[in-house]
Amino acid sequence: MGANELSALLWRERELLELLVFKLDEEQLLLTNGKTRWLQQGTREVEQVLGHVQEAGLARSVEVAAMSAEWGTNEDATLRELVAHAPVGPWTEIMTAHLKALGELASQIKELRDANEHLLRSAARSSQETLADIRVNTNTYDARGTADASTSTARLFDQSF
C-alpha cells in the first residue's frame, strides 16, 4: 500500500462521483420533462452509484489510515490532513488536485440533489392539488338535455366566510 494505490483509489472515487453527477442530471431531465415513467429506473441507478461511492469511500479511508503512518499523521486523519502532511514533491500537488476535484464534485452533487428534491416536492404538491380538486358527483345532462341536479346527499355550508 502506498501513495500510488491511494491516488488510484481517488481517481476511481472521482469517476464514480462524476457518474453520480450524470445520473442526477438524468433524473433532473426526467423530472423537468415530466417523464415519470422512467423516474423509478433513474432513481434506482442513482442508488446503485451511491452504493459504489460508499464502497470506494471505505477503501479510501483504509488507504488513508495506512498512509497516515507513513506520512506522519494520526491514523484517523482525514484526506485533507493527510494532504497537509504529504512529503514535499509531486505527491503534494497530486493529492491537492484530488482533494480539490472531490470538493467540486461534492458541490455539484449537492446542487443537483437540492434541485431534484425541489422538483419532486413541486410535482407531489401538484398531484395532491389535482387529486383534491376531483369531484366525486358531477352533474351531468340527462336524455332531455337538462342538468341532473338531483343529489341525495346533504351538504353543509360554512357561512362565516
PDB file of C-alpha atoms in Angstrom:
ATOM      1  CA  MET A   1       0.000   0.000   0.000  1.00  0.00           C
ATOM      2  CA  GLY A   2       1.263   3.432  -0.818  1.00  0.00           C
ATOM      3  CA  ALA A   3       0.637   6.764  -2.439  1.00  0.00           C
ATOM      4  CA  ASN A   4       0.134   5.184  -5.879  1.00  0.00           C
ATOM      5  CA  GLU A   5      -2.663   2.978  -4.585  1.00  0.00           C
ATOM      6  CA  LEU A   6      -4.272   5.906  -2.766  1.00  0.00           C
ATOM      7  CA  SER A   7      -4.115   8.022  -5.910  1.00  0.00           C
ATOM      8  CA  ALA A   8      -5.699   5.209  -7.949  1.00  0.00           C
ATOM      9  CA  LEU A   9      -8.493   4.898  -5.378  1.00  0.00           C
ATOM     10  CA  LEU A  10      -9.077   8.644  -5.507  1.00  0.00           C
ATOM     11  CA  TRP A  11      -9.296   8.525  -9.309  1.00  0.00           C
ATOM     12  CA  ARG A  12     -11.862   5.725  -9.026  1.00  0.00           C
ATOM     13  CA  GLU A  13     -13.860   7.727  -6.487  1.00  0.00           C
ATOM     14  CA  ARG A  14     -13.772  10.788  -8.743  1.00  0.00           C
ATOM     15  CA  GLU A  15     -15.039   8.729 -11.679  1.00  0.00           C
ATOM     16  CA  LEU A  16     -17.888   7.404  -9.556  1.00  0.00           C
ATOM     17  CA  LEU A  17     -18.799  10.898  -8.374  1.00  0.00           C
ATOM     18  CA  GLU A  18     -18.813  12.124 -11.984  1.00  0.00           C
ATOM     19  CA  LEU A  19     -21.120   9.229 -12.842  1.00  0.00           C
ATOM     20  CA  LEU A  20     -23.342  10.271  -9.944  1.00  0.00           C
ATOM     21  CA  VAL A  21     -23.471  13.830 -11.302  1.00  0.00           C
ATOM     22  CA  PHE A  22     -24.503  12.387 -14.674  1.00  0.00           C
ATOM     23  CA  LYS A  23     -27.222  10.221 -13.119  1.00  0.00           C
ATOM     24  CA  LEU A  24     -28.572  13.148 -11.093  1.00  0.00           C
ATOM     25  CA  ASP A  25     -28.615  15.239 -14.291  1.00  0.00           C
ATOM     26  CA  GLU A  26     -30.566  12.447 -15.982  1.00  0.00           C
ATOM     27  CA  GLU A  27     -33.009  12.358 -13.099  1.00  0.00           C
ATOM     28  CA  GLN A  28     -33.452  16.128 -13.347  1.00  0.00           C
ATOM     29  CA  LEU A  29     -34.181  15.880 -17.079  1.00  0.00           C
ATOM     30  CA  LEU A  30     -36.812  13.243 -16.377  1.00  0.00           C
ATOM     31  CA  LEU A  31     -38.419  15.449 -13.750  1.00  0.00           C
ATOM     32  CA  THR A  32     -38.415  18.633 -15.828  1.00  0.00           C
ATOM     33  CA  ASN A  33     -39.805  16.866 -18.895  1.00  0.00           C
ATOM     34  CA  GLY A  34     -42.496  15.001 -16.971  1.00  0.00           C
ATOM     35  CA  LYS A  35     -41.125  11.591 -17.923  1.00  0.00           C
ATOM     36  CA  THR A  36     -42.232   9.987 -14.670  1.00  0.00           C
ATOM     37  CA  ARG A  37     -42.392   6.597 -16.372  1.00  0.00           C
ATOM     38  CA  TRP A  38     -38.586   6.380 -16.173  1.00  0.00           C
ATOM     39  CA  LEU A  39     -38.137   8.099 -12.825  1.00  0.00           C
ATOM     40  CA  GLN A  40     -38.043   4.861 -10.836  1.00  0.00           C
ATOM     41  CA  GLN A  41     -35.313   3.468 -13.115  1.00  0.00           C
ATOM     42  CA  GLY A  42     -33.315   6.703 -12.819  1.00  0.00           C
ATOM     43  CA  THR A  43     -33.614   6.687  -9.046  1.00  0.00           C
ATOM     44  CA  ARG A  44     -32.513   3.043  -8.909  1.00  0.00           C
ATOM     45  CA  GLU A  45     -29.422   3.903 -10.959  1.00  0.00           C
ATOM     46  CA  VAL A  46     -28.590   6.808  -8.624  1.00  0.00           C
ATOM     47  CA  GLU A  47     -28.859   4.446  -5.646  1.00  0.00           C
ATOM     48  CA  GLN A  48     -26.579   1.890  -7.336  1.00  0.00           C
ATOM     49  CA  VAL A  49     -23.913   4.514  -7.988  1.00  0.00           C
ATOM     50  CA  LEU A  50     -24.241   5.734  -4.388  1.00  0.00           C
ATOM     51  CA  GLY A  51     -23.536   2.184  -3.198  1.00  0.00           C
ATOM     52  CA  HIS A  52     -20.354   2.093  -5.282  1.00  0.00           C
ATOM     53  CA  VAL A  53     -19.343   5.526  -3.969  1.00  0.00           C
ATOM     54  CA  GLN A  54     -19.738   4.285  -0.389  1.00  0.00           C
ATOM     55  CA  GLU A  55     -17.550   1.254  -1.120  1.00  0.00           C
ATOM     56  CA  ALA A  56     -14.910   3.491  -2.698  1.00  0.00           C
ATOM     57  CA  GLY A  57     -15.056   5.834   0.292  1.00  0.00           C
ATOM     58  CA  LEU A  58     -14.459   2.931   2.654  1.00  0.00           C
ATOM     59  CA  ALA A  59     -11.486   1.723   0.596  1.00  0.00           C
ATOM     60  CA  ARG A  60     -10.116   5.284   0.594  1.00  0.00           C
ATOM     61  CA  SER A  61     -10.456   5.505   4.379  1.00  0.00           C
ATOM     62  CA  VAL A  62      -8.493   2.291   4.812  1.00  0.00           C
ATOM     63  CA  GLU A  63      -5.775   3.518   2.464  1.00  0.00           C
ATOM     64  CA  VAL A  64      -5.600   6.937   4.146  1.00  0.00           C
ATOM     65  CA  ALA A  65      -5.170   5.193   7.515  1.00  0.00           C
ATOM     66  CA  ALA A  66      -2.305   3.124   6.079  1.00  0.00           C
ATOM     67  CA  MET A  67      -0.686   6.203   4.510  1.00  0.00           C
ATOM     68  CA  SER A  68      -1.043   8.278   7.670  1.00  0.00           C
ATOM     69  CA  ALA A  69       1.585   6.255   9.492  1.00  0.00           C
ATOM     70  CA  GLU A  70       3.933   6.591   6.528  1.00  0.00           C
ATOM     71  CA  TRP A  71       3.424  10.358   6.260  1.00  0.00           C
ATOM     72  CA  GLY A  72       3.441  11.053   9.995  1.00  0.00           C
ATOM     73  CA  THR A  73      -0.193  11.882  10.807  1.00  0.00           C
ATOM     74  CA  ASN A  74      -2.811  10.315  13.057  1.00  0.00           C
ATOM     75  CA  GLU A  75      -4.262   7.004  11.971  1.00  0.00           C
ATOM     76  CA  ASP A  76      -7.749   8.550  11.863  1.00  0.00           C
ATOM     77  CA  ALA A  77      -6.600  11.533   9.779  1.00  0.00           C
ATOM     78  CA  THR A  78      -8.845  12.876   7.063  1.00  0.00           C
ATOM     79  CA  LEU A  79      -7.711  13.145   3.469  1.00  0.00           C
ATOM     80  CA  ARG A  80      -7.242  16.894   3.960  1.00  0.00           C
ATOM     81  CA  GLU A  81      -4.968  16.286   6.978  1.00  0.00           C
ATOM     82  CA  LEU A  82      -3.035  13.653   5.052  1.00  0.00           C
ATOM     83  CA  VAL A  83      -2.503  16.070   2.147  1.00  0.00           C
ATOM     84  CA  ALA A  84      -1.223  18.676   4.604  1.00  0.00           C
ATOM     85  CA  HIS A  85       1.428  16.179   5.758  1.00  0.00           C
ATOM     86  CA  ALA A  86       2.372  14.916   2.304  1.00  0.00           C
ATOM     87  CA  PRO A  87       6.092  14.904   1.598  1.00  0.00           C
ATOM     88  CA  VAL A  88       7.420  17.771  -0.473  1.00  0.00           C
ATOM     89  CA  GLY A  89       7.299  16.850  -4.131  1.00  0.00           C
ATOM     90  CA  PRO A  90       4.771  15.667  -6.671  1.00  0.00           C
ATOM     91  CA  TRP A  91       2.506  13.906  -4.157  1.00  0.00           C
ATOM     92  CA  THR A  92       1.529  17.197  -2.582  1.00  0.00           C
ATOM     93  CA  GLU A  93       0.285  18.505  -5.933  1.00  0.00           C
ATOM     94  CA  ILE A  94      -1.377  15.238  -6.924  1.00  0.00           C
ATOM     95  CA  MET A  95      -3.223  14.819  -3.640  1.00  0.00           C
ATOM     96  CA  THR A  96      -4.202  18.513  -3.560  1.00  0.00           C
ATOM     97  CA  ALA A  97      -5.650  18.167  -7.070  1.00  0.00           C
ATOM     98  CA  HIS A  98      -7.639  15.094  -5.981  1.00  0.00           C
ATOM     99  CA  LEU A  99      -8.924  16.917  -2.917  1.00  0.00           C
ATOM    100  CA  LYS A 100      -9.970  19.954  -4.964  1.00  0.00           C
ATOM    101  CA  ALA A 101     -11.737  17.824  -7.586  1.00  0.00           C
ATOM    102  CA  LEU A 102     -13.581  15.825  -4.925  1.00  0.00           C
ATOM    103  CA  GLY A 103     -14.771  19.052  -3.305  1.00  0.00           C
ATOM    104  CA  GLU A 104     -16.034  20.450  -6.614  1.00  0.00           C
ATOM    105  CA  LEU A 105     -17.873  17.234  -7.397  1.00  0.00           C
ATOM    106  CA  ALA A 106     -19.448  17.235  -3.935  1.00  0.00           C
ATOM    107  CA  SER A 107     -20.710  20.792  -4.539  1.00  0.00           C
ATOM    108  CA  GLN A 108     -22.208  19.823  -7.904  1.00  0.00           C
ATOM    109  CA  ILE A 109     -23.896  16.790  -6.350  1.00  0.00           C
ATOM    110  CA  LYS A 110     -25.382  18.891  -3.548  1.00  0.00           C
ATOM    111  CA  GLU A 111     -26.779  21.444  -6.027  1.00  0.00           C
ATOM    112  CA  LEU A 112     -28.313  18.748  -8.217  1.00  0.00           C
ATOM    113  CA  ARG A 113     -29.731  16.891  -5.233  1.00  0.00           C
ATOM    114  CA  ASP A 114     -31.364  20.073  -3.908  1.00  0.00           C
ATOM    115  CA  ALA A 115     -32.785  20.993  -7.325  1.00  0.00           C
ATOM    116  CA  ASN A 116     -34.173  17.475  -7.853  1.00  0.00           C
ATOM    117  CA  GLU A 117     -35.716  17.473  -4.393  1.00  0.00           C
ATOM    118  CA  HIS A 118     -37.402  20.802  -5.169  1.00  0.00           C
ATOM    119  CA  LEU A 119     -38.771  19.427  -8.449  1.00  0.00           C
ATOM    120  CA  LEU A 120     -40.070  16.296  -6.707  1.00  0.00           C
ATOM    121  CA  ARG A 121     -41.794  18.333  -3.997  1.00  0.00           C
ATOM    122  CA  SER A 122     -43.409  20.555  -6.640  1.00  0.00           C
ATOM    123  CA  ALA A 123     -44.639  17.527  -8.577  1.00  0.00           C
ATOM    124  CA  ALA A 124     -46.042  15.932  -5.417  1.00  0.00           C
ATOM    125  CA  ARG A 125     -47.797  19.153  -4.424  1.00  0.00           C
ATOM    126  CA  SER A 126     -49.267  19.491  -7.909  1.00  0.00           C
ATOM    127  CA  SER A 127     -50.529  15.904  -7.800  1.00  0.00           C
ATOM    128  CA  GLN A 128     -52.115  16.449  -4.398  1.00  0.00           C
ATOM    129  CA  GLU A 129     -53.857  19.605  -5.596  1.00  0.00           C
ATOM    130  CA  THR A 130     -55.151  17.812  -8.669  1.00  0.00           C
ATOM    131  CA  LEU A 131     -56.477  14.905  -6.618  1.00  0.00           C
ATOM    132  CA  ALA A 132     -58.124  17.267  -4.135  1.00  0.00           C
ATOM    133  CA  ASP A 133     -59.906  19.029  -6.980  1.00  0.00           C
ATOM    134  CA  ILE A 134     -61.531  15.881  -8.356  1.00  0.00           C
ATOM    135  CA  ARG A 135     -65.256  15.764  -7.609  1.00  0.00           C
ATOM    136  CA  VAL A 136     -66.989  12.501  -6.960  1.00  0.00           C
ATOM    137  CA  ASN A 137     -70.503  13.502  -8.054  1.00  0.00           C
ATOM    138  CA  THR A 138     -70.517  15.817 -11.007  1.00  0.00           C
ATOM    139  CA  ASN A 139     -73.762  16.958 -12.552  1.00  0.00           C
ATOM    140  CA  THR A 140     -74.409  15.525 -15.980  1.00  0.00           C
ATOM    141  CA  TYR A 141     -77.099  16.019 -18.592  1.00  0.00           C
ATOM    142  CA  ASP A 142     -79.938  13.586 -18.939  1.00  0.00           C
ATOM    143  CA  ALA A 143     -81.625  12.394 -22.159  1.00  0.00           C
ATOM    144  CA  ARG A 144     -83.818  15.536 -22.313  1.00  0.00           C
ATOM    145  CA  GLY A 145     -80.782  17.878 -22.122  1.00  0.00           C
ATOM    146  CA  THR A 146     -81.474  19.157 -18.631  1.00  0.00           C
ATOM    147  CA  ALA A 147     -78.900  19.121 -15.911  1.00  0.00           C
ATOM    148  CA  ASP A 148     -79.238  16.263 -13.464  1.00  0.00           C
ATOM    149  CA  ALA A 149     -79.019  18.149 -10.211  1.00  0.00           C
ATOM    150  CA  SER A 150     -80.752  15.585  -8.086  1.00  0.00           C
ATOM    151  CA  THR A 151     -78.338  14.729  -5.360  1.00  0.00           C
ATOM    152  CA  SER A 152     -79.457  12.838  -2.333  1.00  0.00           C
ATOM    153  CA  THR A 153     -76.552  13.803  -0.138  1.00  0.00           C
ATOM    154  CA  ALA A 154     -76.792  16.505   2.462  1.00  0.00           C
ATOM    155  CA  ARG A 155     -74.485  19.476   2.187  1.00  0.00           C
ATOM    156  CA  LEU A 156     -73.276  21.871   4.825  1.00  0.00           C
ATOM    157  CA  PHE A 157     -72.057  25.334   4.040  1.00  0.00           C
ATOM    158  CA  ASP A 158     -69.897  27.428   6.298  1.00  0.00           C
ATOM    159  CA  GLN A 159     -71.484  30.857   6.134  1.00  0.00           C
ATOM    160  CA  SER A 160     -68.761  32.529   8.185  1.00  0.00           C
ATOM    161  CA  PHE A 161     -66.689  33.187   5.088  1.00  0.00           C
TER     162      PHE A 161
END
